């Protein structure tokens, strides 16, 4: 045998080659199984989805007059005989067959074929426009079958897409290599195969080994096995699937849009940017190895836009997931070797950012704020991850020119905070943008309404673009503006990309007590008063962290012309909120307001032109009123009766709602809010939601409740111990330890009007 070349040195032969190729075949088998199992799960969804789509198409076609068939054939089709025979709609023609139409006097083969072809064209066009709506309040056999089929794919999570993509690529590379390496199984086959064949086999064997080793290093065998197991798992009961659908309906609708081809218009989903830029963005493949969430099509495009254009503003309307798009861009860069990322945001959303990074990706989040910010910054500089800091803290951190770290991407949330170049926060951000290749600004404010503000922001990113942006671009309309500034700006609206409207998007807004908040909270804990603890976050309005975040949310909805309903259990909290807000504020609705007057308030709120705010006690607004005018719901505190919270949200998220309903629940870390949620989370989720969906729950809303004295007392005592309060002193803890029901023992009820 001749000496092997450099590429063949150490190539496996004989037994080692056989063992290697057996490993390769096992790996290929698991990869093929993933594709087969995924195809089976997709087929099951389509089998459930197609009848629903067919029904929607039939309904639409039944309303289209048969004369429209002439439009498709540009007037060449003669339909007089068809109409005289009783065919009055396109649907009737589409349901007929060639033989039936030929039986009509005066209809020949050509007319019958043309009529059927025209009806088919219209049906195809209609199918592209219809969208399945799933009504959780009226499930039937067909929608339950669809939800069950989707549940399997949703439960398997984003690993499915990752595994399918990886399996396809692996099979395409490894299969031909394994075939080419076959002769290396036996030394005699190599010896008599000729020099060129021998060289090809040995080179292929080396490549097979490299592919198998790389797959093992990436954990692909485990990934393929786990995904196949998830896709083959026995379907849960209809109840479990419906429960899951309520919790994450967006993921179900995203799959429906993908598999039915009924997603949003591509131009709208891509923000009406010019074709050249759109093509470049589409050509970038997003690496989701570090993501823990499935992206919708427009979200993937947004993340790729940020990566392809490098220095941009993502201006999607609120509710479309700007944060997760930013995290997807960071995760992609991390998969390609970047280690350090920096997020700058208002203090009110810092905790949310840290939580979202950890929940949506495998990236490490490090809050860099407060007294320990310099130590946290040093840790980030040393170990990497996503540093999350505030506008006010940024200027106190080491100068970006001296810190020795160049972030893979800088993300600036609520970017309008830096619109004034003279402010300290703007200068601090500018220092980092000048040192960072990739910068992503996030803002929900429509920039076409604020052209000068846009110019100010774009100077941080693409200074050469700023002089070419004129107020006339904004005056020309949103689409014209977006095309003009496309190199640096992407915005999509809910109505353009969420074809399954209305959906329900729920966001927990975690805030950290200010010092004054904490003082008020400690006083309530020391007094052992549960309900006072729940409203302590609003006791000092001038420094209330929750109130600051509420104002920010309302301001963003005002910019987008949306209506908001603010719920609280407490009338006192609603009065505080009302005094803190500007603009048109209706209410508050309360139990003490007569029913007729309550309806007048709701009618006035609905009739208001554009943005408006309605304040309501959750007991008064949770039943009997329809609040479809509101597409944003803010809950000032978590509710002690989950059914009460559900019923209140359902006032806005119901038949007649034409927009996605976004629910923001304001929560304080290390407080009664967190204790309450912990207790509720420990309960069996299926039991909770089954009770909520049952007839019993409608008449017994206390079925799942933390308002009974023992649980409230437990929360108070836990908080007293945690804060090392007067609970340690028996003389001062009488209130907290007294039995529920005694005078102001553990105050769990609050007055019906919420005045206390």
Coordinates of N, CA and C in Angstrom, one line a residue, residues 329-439:
X329 N -30.7 38.8 18.9 CA -29.5 39.3 18.3 C -28.3 39.0 19.1
X330 N -28.4 39.3 20.4 CA -27.3 39.0 21.4 C -26.9 37.5 21.3
X331 N -27.9 36.6 21.4 CA -27.7 35.2 21.4 C -27.0 34.8 20.1
X332 N -27.3 35.3 19.0 CA -26.7 35.0 17.7 C -25.2 35.4 17.8
X333 N -24.9 36.6 18.3 CA -23.5 37.0 18.4 C -22.7 36.1 19.4
X334 N -23.4 35.7 20.5 CA -22.7 34.9 21.4 C -22.4 33.5 20.8
X335 N -23.3 33.0 19.9 CA -23.0 31.8 19.2 C -21.8 31.9 18.3
X336 N -21.5 33.1 17.9 CA -20.4 33.4 17.0 C -19.2 33.9 17.7
X337 N -19.1 33.8 19.0 CA -17.9 34.1 19.7 C -17.9 35.3 20.6
X338 N -18.9 36.2 20.4 CA -18.9 37.4 21.3 C -19.2 37.0 22.7
X339 N -18.6 37.7 23.6 CA -18.7 37.4 25.1 C -19.3 38.5 25.9
X340 N -19.2 39.7 25.5 CA -19.6 40.9 26.3 C -20.7 41.7 25.6
X341 N -21.8 42.0 26.3 CA -22.9 42.8 25.8 C -23.3 43.7 26.9
X342 N -23.8 44.9 26.4 CA -24.3 45.9 27.3 C -25.7 46.4 27.0
X343 N -26.6 46.4 28.0 CA -27.9 46.9 27.8 C -28.1 48.1 28.8
X344 N -28.5 49.3 28.2 CA -28.8 50.5 29.0 C -30.3 50.7 28.9
X345 N -30.9 51.0 30.0 CA -32.4 51.1 30.1 C -32.8 52.0 31.3
X346 N -34.0 52.4 31.3 CA -34.5 53.1 32.5 C -34.5 52.2 33.7
X347 N -34.3 52.8 34.9 CA -34.3 52.0 36.1 C -35.5 51.1 36.3
X348 N -36.7 51.6 35.8 CA -37.9 50.9 36.0 C -38.0 49.6 35.3
X349 N -37.2 49.3 34.3 CA -37.3 48.1 33.6 C -36.0 47.2 33.7
X350 N -35.0 47.7 34.5 CA -33.8 46.9 34.7 C -34.0 45.5 35.2
X351 N -34.8 45.3 36.2 CA -35.1 44.0 36.7 C -35.7 43.1 35.6
X352 N -36.7 43.7 34.9 CA -37.3 43.0 33.8 C -36.3 42.5 32.7
X353 N -35.4 43.4 32.4 CA -34.4 43.0 31.4 C -33.5 41.8 31.9
X354 N -33.1 41.9 33.1 CA -32.3 40.8 33.6 C -33.1 39.5 33.6
X355 N -34.3 39.6 34.0 CA -35.2 38.4 34.0 C -35.4 37.8 32.6
X356 N -35.7 38.7 31.7 CA -35.9 38.3 30.3 C -34.7 37.7 29.7
X357 N -33.5 38.2 29.9 CA -32.3 37.6 29.4 C -32.1 36.2 29.9
X358 N -32.4 36.0 31.2 CA -32.2 34.7 31.7 C -33.3 33.7 31.3
X359 N -34.5 34.2 31.1 CA -35.6 33.3 30.7 C -35.6 33.0 29.3
X360 N -35.2 33.9 28.4 CA -35.3 33.8 27.0 C -34.0 33.2 26.3
X361 N -32.9 33.2 27.1 CA -31.6 32.7 26.5 C -30.8 32.0 27.5
X362 N -29.7 31.5 27.1 CA -28.7 30.9 28.0 C -27.7 31.9 28.5
X363 N -27.8 33.2 28.1 CA -26.8 34.2 28.4 C -26.9 34.6 29.9
X364 N -25.8 35.0 30.4 CA -25.7 35.4 31.8 C -26.0 36.9 31.9
X365 N -26.9 37.2 32.8 CA -27.3 38.6 33.0 C -26.7 39.2 34.3
X366 N -26.1 40.3 34.2 CA -25.5 40.9 35.4 C -26.1 42.4 35.6
X367 N -27.0 42.6 36.6 CA -27.4 44.0 36.8 C -26.2 44.8 37.3
X368 N -26.0 46.0 36.7 CA -24.9 46.8 37.1 C -25.6 48.2 37.5
X369 N -25.9 48.3 38.8 CA -26.6 49.5 39.3 C -26.5 49.4 40.8
X370 N -26.8 50.6 41.4 CA -26.8 50.6 42.9 C -25.4 50.7 43.4
X371 N -25.3 50.6 44.8 CA -24.0 50.8 45.4 C -22.9 49.8 44.9
X372 N -23.3 48.6 44.5 CA -22.4 47.5 44.1 C -22.1 47.6 42.6
X373 N -22.5 48.6 41.9 CA -22.4 48.6 40.4 C -20.9 48.5 40.0
X374 N -20.0 49.1 40.7 CA -18.6 49.0 40.2 C -18.0 47.6 40.3
X375 N -18.4 46.9 41.4 CA -18.0 45.5 41.5 C -18.6 44.7 40.5
X376 N -19.9 44.9 40.2 CA -20.6 44.1 39.1 C -20.0 44.4 37.8
X377 N -19.6 45.7 37.5 CA -19.0 46.0 36.2 C -17.7 45.3 36.1
X378 N -16.9 45.3 37.2 CA -15.6 44.6 37.1 C -15.8 43.1 36.8
X379 N -16.8 42.5 37.5 CA -17.1 41.1 37.2 C -17.5 40.9 35.8
X380 N -18.3 41.8 35.2 CA -18.7 41.6 33.8 C -17.5 41.8 32.9
X381 N -16.6 42.7 33.2 CA -15.4 43.0 32.4 C -14.6 41.7 32.4
X382 N -14.5 41.0 33.5 CA -13.7 39.9 33.7 C -14.3 38.6 33.1
X383 N -15.6 38.4 33.3 CA -16.2 37.1 33.0 C -17.2 37.2 31.8
X384 N -17.6 38.4 31.4 CA -18.5 38.5 30.2 C -20.0 38.3 30.7
X385 N -20.9 38.3 29.6 CA -22.3 38.2 29.9 C -23.0 39.4 29.4
X386 N -24.2 39.6 29.8 CA -25.0 40.8 29.5 C -25.1 41.7 30.7
X387 N -24.4 42.8 30.6 CA -24.4 43.8 31.7 C -25.7 44.7 31.4
X388 N -26.5 44.8 32.5 CA -27.7 45.6 32.3 C -27.6 46.8 33.3
X389 N -27.5 48.0 32.8 CA -27.4 49.1 33.6 C -28.4 50.2 33.3
X390 N -28.4 51.3 34.0 CA -29.4 52.3 33.8 C -28.8 53.6 33.2
X391 N -29.6 54.5 32.6 CA -29.1 55.7 32.1 C -28.3 56.5 33.1
X392 N -28.9 56.5 34.4 CA -28.2 57.3 35.4 C -26.9 56.7 35.9
X393 N -26.8 55.4 35.8 CA -25.6 54.7 36.3 C -24.5 54.7 35.3
X394 N -24.9 54.8 34.0 CA -23.9 54.6 33.0 C -22.7 55.6 33.0
X395 N -23.1 56.8 33.3 CA -22.0 57.8 33.3 C -21.0 57.7 34.5
X396 N -21.4 56.9 35.5 CA -20.6 56.7 36.7 C -19.6 55.5 36.5
X397 N -19.8 54.7 35.4 CA -19.0 53.6 35.2 C -17.7 54.0 34.5
X398 N -16.7 53.1 34.4 CA -15.4 53.5 33.8 C -15.6 53.9 32.3
X399 N -14.8 54.8 31.9 CA -14.9 55.3 30.5 C -14.7 54.2 29.5
X400 N -15.5 54.1 28.5 CA -15.4 52.9 27.6 C -14.1 52.9 26.9
X401 N -13.4 54.0 26.8 CA -12.1 54.0 26.1 C -11.0 53.4 27.0
X402 N -11.3 53.3 28.3 CA -10.3 52.8 29.3 C -10.6 51.5 29.9
X403 N -11.8 51.0 29.7 CA -12.3 49.8 30.5 C -11.7 48.5 29.9
X404 N -11.2 48.6 28.6 CA -10.6 47.4 28.1 C -11.5 46.4 27.5
X405 N -12.8 46.7 27.4 CA -13.8 45.8 26.8 C -14.6 46.6 25.7
X406 N -14.8 45.9 24.6 CA -15.6 46.4 23.5 C -16.8 45.4 23.4
X407 N -18.0 45.9 23.8 CA -19.2 45.0 23.7 C -19.4 44.5 22.3
X408 N -19.9 43.3 22.2 CA -20.4 42.7 20.9 C -21.6 43.5 20.4
X409 N -22.4 44.0 21.3 CA -23.5 44.8 20.9 C -23.9 45.7 22.1
X410 N -24.3 46.9 21.8 CA -24.9 47.8 22.8 C -26.4 47.9 22.5
X411 N -27.2 47.7 23.5 CA -28.7 47.8 23.3 C -29.1 49.0 24.2
X412 N -29.9 49.9 23.7 CA -30.4 51.0 24.5 C -31.9 51.0 24.4
X413 N -32.5 50.7 25.5 CA -34.0 50.6 25.6 C -34.6 52.0 25.9
X414 N -35.8 52.2 25.4 CA -36.4 53.5 25.6 C -35.5 54.6 25.1
X415 N -35.0 54.4 23.8 CA -33.9 55.3 23.3 C -34.3 56.7 23.3
X416 N -35.6 57.1 23.3 CA -35.9 58.5 23.3 C -35.3 59.3 24.5
X417 N -34.9 58.5 25.5 CA -34.2 59.1 26.7 C -32.9 59.9 26.3
X418 N -32.4 59.5 25.1 CA -31.1 60.2 24.7 C -31.3 61.1 23.5
X419 N -32.5 61.6 23.3 CA -32.8 62.4 22.1 C -32.1 63.8 22.2
X420 N -31.8 64.2 23.5 CA -31.2 65.6 23.6 C -29.7 65.3 23.8
X421 N -28.9 65.7 22.8 CA -27.4 65.4 22.9 C -26.7 66.2 24.0
X422 N -27.3 67.2 24.6 CA -26.7 67.9 25.6 C -26.7 67.3 27.0
X423 N -27.6 66.3 27.2 CA -27.8 65.7 28.5 C -26.6 64.8 28.9
X424 N -26.5 64.6 30.2 CA -25.4 63.7 30.6 C -25.6 62.3 30.2
X425 N -26.9 61.8 30.2 CA -27.1 60.5 29.8 C -26.9 60.3 28.3
X426 N -27.2 61.3 27.5 CA -26.9 61.2 26.1 C -25.4 61.1 25.8
X427 N -24.7 61.9 26.5 CA -23.2 61.9 26.3 C -22.6 60.6 26.7
X428 N -23.1 60.0 27.8 CA -22.6 58.7 28.3 C -22.9 57.6 27.3
X429 N -24.1 57.6 26.7 CA -24.5 56.6 25.7 C -23.6 56.8 24.5
X430 N -23.4 58.1 24.1 CA -22.6 58.4 22.9 C -21.2 57.9 23.0
X431 N -20.6 57.9 24.3 CA -19.3 57.4 24.5 C -19.2 55.9 24.2
X432 N -20.3 55.2 24.5 CA -20.3 53.7 24.2 C -20.6 53.4 22.8
X433 N -21.5 54.2 22.2 CA -21.8 54.0 20.8 C -20.6 54.2 19.9
X434 N -19.8 55.1 20.3 CA -18.5 55.4 19.5 C -17.5 54.3 19.6
X435 N -17.6 53.4 20.6 CA -16.7 52.3 20.8 C -17.3 51.0 20.5
X436 N -18.5 50.9 20.0 CA -19.2 49.6 19.7 C -19.6 49.5 18.3
X437 N -19.3 48.4 17.6 CA -19.6 48.3 16.2 C -21.1 48.1 16.0
X438 N -21.7 47.3 16.9 CA -23.2 47.1 16.7 C -23.9 47.7 17.8
X439 N -24.9 48.5 17.4 CA -25.7 49.3 18.4 C -27.2 49.1 18.0

